[in-house]
PDB file of C-alpha atoms in Angstrom:
ATOM      1  CA  MET N  26      77.408 103.128 127.778  1.00 62.00           C
ATOM      2  CA  ARG N  27      77.045 105.417 125.634  1.00 73.00           C
ATOM      3  CA  SER N  28      75.702 109.102 125.824  1.00 79.00           C
ATOM      4  CA  ILE N  29      76.297 110.781 123.345  1.00 86.00           C
ATOM      5  CA  TYR N  30      74.425 109.821 119.878  1.00 90.00           C
ATOM      6  CA  PRO N  31      75.050 112.529 116.866  1.00 91.00           C
ATOM      7  CA  VAL N  32      71.725 112.961 114.301  1.00 93.00           C
ATOM      8  CA  LEU N  33      72.194 113.246 111.048  1.00 94.00           C
ATOM      9  CA  ARG N  34      68.789 114.741 108.835  1.00 94.00           C
ATOM     10  CA  TYR N  35      68.658 113.933 105.142  1.00 96.00           C
ATOM     11  CA  PRO N  36      66.243 115.128 102.919  1.00 95.00           C
ATOM     12  CA  ASP N  37      66.184 111.503 101.334  1.00 95.00           C
ATOM     13  CA  VAL N  38      66.359 108.789 104.173  1.00 96.00           C
ATOM     14  CA  ARG N  39      66.853 106.045 102.328  1.00 96.00           C
ATOM     15  CA  ALA N  40      69.336 106.855  99.879  1.00 96.00           C
ATOM     16  CA  ALA N  41      70.927 108.413 102.915  1.00 97.00           C
ATOM     17  CA  VAL N  42      71.285 105.266 104.415  1.00 98.00           C
ATOM     18  CA  ASP N  43      71.868 102.752 101.463  1.00 97.00           C
ATOM     19  CA  PHE N  44      75.384 105.477 100.958  1.00 98.00           C
ATOM     20  CA  LEU N  45      76.525 105.855 104.298  1.00 98.00           C
ATOM     21  CA  ARG N  46      76.464 101.396 104.438  1.00 98.00           C
ATOM     22  CA  SER N  47      78.249 101.514 100.835  1.00 98.00           C
ATOM     23  CA  ALA N  48      80.382 104.536 100.760  1.00 98.00           C
ATOM     24  CA  PHE N  49      81.104 104.593 104.528  1.00 97.00           C
ATOM     25  CA  GLY N  50      80.756 101.204 106.100  1.00 97.00           C
ATOM     26  CA  LEU N  51      78.338 101.838 108.658  1.00 98.00           C
ATOM     27  CA  THR N  52      76.019  98.704 109.479  1.00 98.00           C
ATOM     28  CA  VAL N  53      72.095  99.061 109.893  1.00 98.00           C
ATOM     29  CA  HIS N  54      71.284  98.892 113.789  1.00 96.00           C
ATOM     30  CA  GLU N  55      67.235  99.757 113.192  1.00 96.00           C
ATOM     31  CA  VAL N  56      65.150 101.187 110.597  1.00 97.00           C
ATOM     32  CA  HIS N  57      61.575 102.615 111.686  1.00 97.00           C
ATOM     33  CA  GLU N  58      59.109 103.280 108.833  1.00 96.00           C
ATOM     34  CA  GLY N  59      56.093 105.736 108.796  1.00 94.00           C
ATOM     35  CA  PRO N  60      52.830 104.544 107.105  1.00 96.00           C
ATOM     36  CA  ASP N  61      54.089 105.555 103.968  1.00 95.00           C
ATOM     37  CA  GLY N  62      56.992 103.437 103.842  1.00 94.00           C
ATOM     38  CA  THR N  63      59.152 106.413 103.893  1.00 94.00           C
ATOM     39  CA  ILE N  64      62.208 105.766 106.512  1.00 96.00           C
ATOM     40  CA  ARG N  65      61.334 107.845 110.234  1.00 96.00           C
ATOM     41  CA  HIS N  66      64.230 107.013 111.940  1.00 96.00           C
ATOM     42  CA  ALA N  67      67.659 105.011 111.434  1.00 97.00           C
ATOM     43  CA  GLN N  68      70.444 103.960 113.969  1.00 97.00           C
ATOM     44  CA  LEU N  69      73.422 103.172 111.957  1.00 98.00           C
ATOM     45  CA  GLY N  70      76.440 101.270 114.094  1.00 96.00           C
ATOM     46  CA  HIS N  71      80.279 101.516 113.715  1.00 95.00           C
ATOM     47  CA  GLY N  72      81.407  99.405 115.960  1.00 92.00           C
ATOM     48  CA  ASP N  73      79.830 100.072 119.268  1.00 91.00           C
ATOM     49  CA  ASP N  74      79.303 103.383 117.988  1.00 93.00           C
ATOM     50  CA  LEU N  75      75.376 104.617 117.063  1.00 95.00           C
ATOM     51  CA  VAL N  76      74.485 107.707 114.914  1.00 95.00           C
ATOM     52  CA  MET N  77      70.597 108.331 113.932  1.00 96.00           C
ATOM     53  CA  VAL N  78      69.399 109.669 110.588  1.00 96.00           C
ATOM     54  CA  GLY N  79      66.016 111.122 109.596  1.00 96.00           C
ATOM     55  CA  PRO N  80      64.284 113.623 107.597  1.00 96.00           C
ATOM     56  CA  GLY N  81      64.784 116.866 107.429  1.00 94.00           C
ATOM     57  CA  PRO N  82      65.941 119.230 104.447  1.00 88.00           C
ATOM     58  CA  ALA N  83      69.417 119.653 102.881  1.00 77.00           C
ATOM     59  CA  PRO N  84      72.311 122.107 104.226  1.00 76.00           C
ATOM     60  CA  ALA N  85      71.306 124.943 104.075  1.00 77.00           C
ATOM     61  CA  SER N  86      74.628 126.125 102.447  1.00 81.00           C
ATOM     62  CA  ARG N  87      77.462 123.867 100.827  1.00 82.00           C
ATOM     63  CA  PRO N  88      79.978 123.226 103.773  1.00 84.00           C
ATOM     64  CA  ALA N  89      83.326 123.703 102.888  1.00 86.00           C
ATOM     65  CA  ASP N  90      85.611 121.384 102.672  1.00 85.00           C
ATOM     66  CA  ASP N  91      86.888 121.438 105.991  1.00 85.00           C
ATOM     67  CA  ASP N  92      83.347 121.666 107.778  1.00 86.00           C
ATOM     68  CA  TYR N  93      83.516 118.470 109.066  1.00 84.00           C
ATOM     69  CA  ARG N  94      79.973 117.492 110.982  1.00 81.00           C
ATOM     70  CA  VAL N  95      80.465 113.669 111.919  1.00 90.00           C
ATOM     71  CA  TYR N  96      84.642 112.362 112.843  1.00 93.00           C
ATOM     72  CA  LEU N  97      85.071 108.738 112.556  1.00 95.00           C
ATOM     73  CA  ALA N  98      88.067 106.257 113.490  1.00 96.00           C
ATOM     74  CA  VAL N  99      88.842 103.715 111.327  1.00 96.00           C
ATOM     75  CA  ASP N 100      91.826 101.168 111.196  1.00 96.00           C
ATOM     76  CA  ASP N 101      92.535 101.388 107.926  1.00 98.00           C
ATOM     77  CA  VAL N 102      91.932 104.747 106.114  1.00 98.00           C
ATOM     78  CA  ASP N 103      93.431 104.305 103.093  1.00 98.00           C
ATOM     79  CA  ALA N 104      91.302 100.872 102.554  1.00 98.00           C
ATOM     80  CA  HIS N 105      88.317 103.286 103.707  1.00 98.00           C
ATOM     81  CA  HIS N 106      89.127 105.466 101.472  1.00 98.00           C
ATOM     82  CA  GLU N 107      89.001 103.362  98.473  1.00 98.00           C
ATOM     83  CA  ARG N 108      85.987 101.990  99.438  1.00 98.00           C
ATOM     84  CA  ALA N 109      83.837 105.875  99.730  1.00 98.00           C
ATOM     85  CA  ARG N 110      85.323 106.197  96.214  1.00 98.00           C
ATOM     86  CA  ALA N 111      84.151 103.517  94.825  1.00 97.00           C
ATOM     87  CA  ALA N 112      81.137 103.995  96.367  1.00 97.00           C
ATOM     88  CA  GLY N 113      80.401 107.478  94.681  1.00 95.00           C
ATOM     89  CA  ALA N 114      81.307 110.038  97.325  1.00 96.00           C
ATOM     90  CA  GLU N 115      83.109 112.794  96.662  1.00 96.00           C
ATOM     91  CA  ILE N 116      86.617 112.594  98.429  1.00 97.00           C
ATOM     92  CA  VAL N 117      87.148 116.739  99.915  1.00 96.00           C
ATOM     93  CA  ARG N 118      90.870 115.777 100.725  1.00 97.00           C
ATOM     94  CA  ALA N 119      92.828 112.622 100.052  1.00 98.00           C
ATOM     95  CA  PRO N 120      94.287 110.925 102.805  1.00 98.00           C
ATOM     96  CA  PHE N 121      97.307 112.561 104.510  1.00 98.00           C
ATOM     97  CA  ASP N 122      99.598 112.067 107.402  1.00 98.00           C
ATOM     98  CA  THR N 123      98.984 114.584 110.455  1.00 96.00           C
ATOM     99  CA  ASP N 124     101.524 115.463 112.509  1.00 95.00           C
ATOM    100  CA  TYR N 125      99.838 113.942 116.288  1.00 94.00           C
ATOM    101  CA  GLY N 126     100.290 110.926 114.173  1.00 96.00           C
ATOM    102  CA  SER N 127      96.775 110.478 112.391  1.00 97.00           C
ATOM    103  CA  ARG N 128      95.895 109.307 108.782  1.00 98.00           C
ATOM    104  CA  ASP N 129      93.177 111.138 107.154  1.00 97.00           C
ATOM    105  CA  TYR N 130      91.046 111.508 104.826  1.00 98.00           C
ATOM    106  CA  ALA N 131      87.174 113.761 104.272  1.00 97.00           C
ATOM    107  CA  ALA N 132      84.699 112.902 101.851  1.00 97.00           C
ATOM    108  CA  ARG N 133      80.922 113.913 100.982  1.00 95.00           C
ATOM    109  CA  ASP N 134      78.102 112.341 102.262  1.00 94.00           C
ATOM    110  CA  VAL N 135      74.184 112.180  99.540  1.00 92.00           C
ATOM    111  CA  ALA N 136      73.446 115.266 101.015  1.00 91.00           C
ATOM    112  CA  GLY N 137      77.464 117.093 100.918  1.00 91.00           C
ATOM    113  CA  MET N 138      77.754 116.962 104.572  1.00 92.00           C
ATOM    114  CA  VAL N 139      81.666 116.161 105.034  1.00 94.00           C
ATOM    115  CA  TRP N 140      82.462 113.436 107.222  1.00 96.00           C
ATOM    116  CA  SER N 141      85.937 112.653 108.223  1.00 96.00           C
ATOM    117  CA  PHE N 142      87.896 109.290 108.630  1.00 97.00           C
ATOM    118  CA  GLY N 143      90.970 108.831 110.317  1.00 97.00           C
ATOM    119  CA  THR N 144      92.635 106.727 112.454  1.00 97.00           C
ATOM    120  CA  TYR N 145      93.063 109.277 115.435  1.00 96.00           C
ATOM    121  CA  ARG N 146      91.310 107.859 118.568  1.00 92.00           C
ATOM    122  CA  PRO N 147      90.639 110.060 121.558  1.00 86.00           C
TER     123      PRO N 147
END
């Protein structure tokens, strides 16, 4: 049973959902629209895990390249990196090997938040 759900806010939730699907490979689990057709809440999946997204302002300032908001464990970092790059994600750190045995990279999403991806699974 899950008990921790990251919640991310975006000025344009629909654009964020589309980007997170195409660039980072998340799947749509659930979408709730308001009467005007805008997305008020969405749940996106990766394996058995979920992240919730909803409307809100962009970050007040552009986070530093190493100011990760979300870490997502993936099996093939290089393939994931290529998918994100091809979808237009800003790569802030190309794939690299860590001293603790993980292979990682980092990219910005459409709101400028930094996501980190790697093979490390706690």
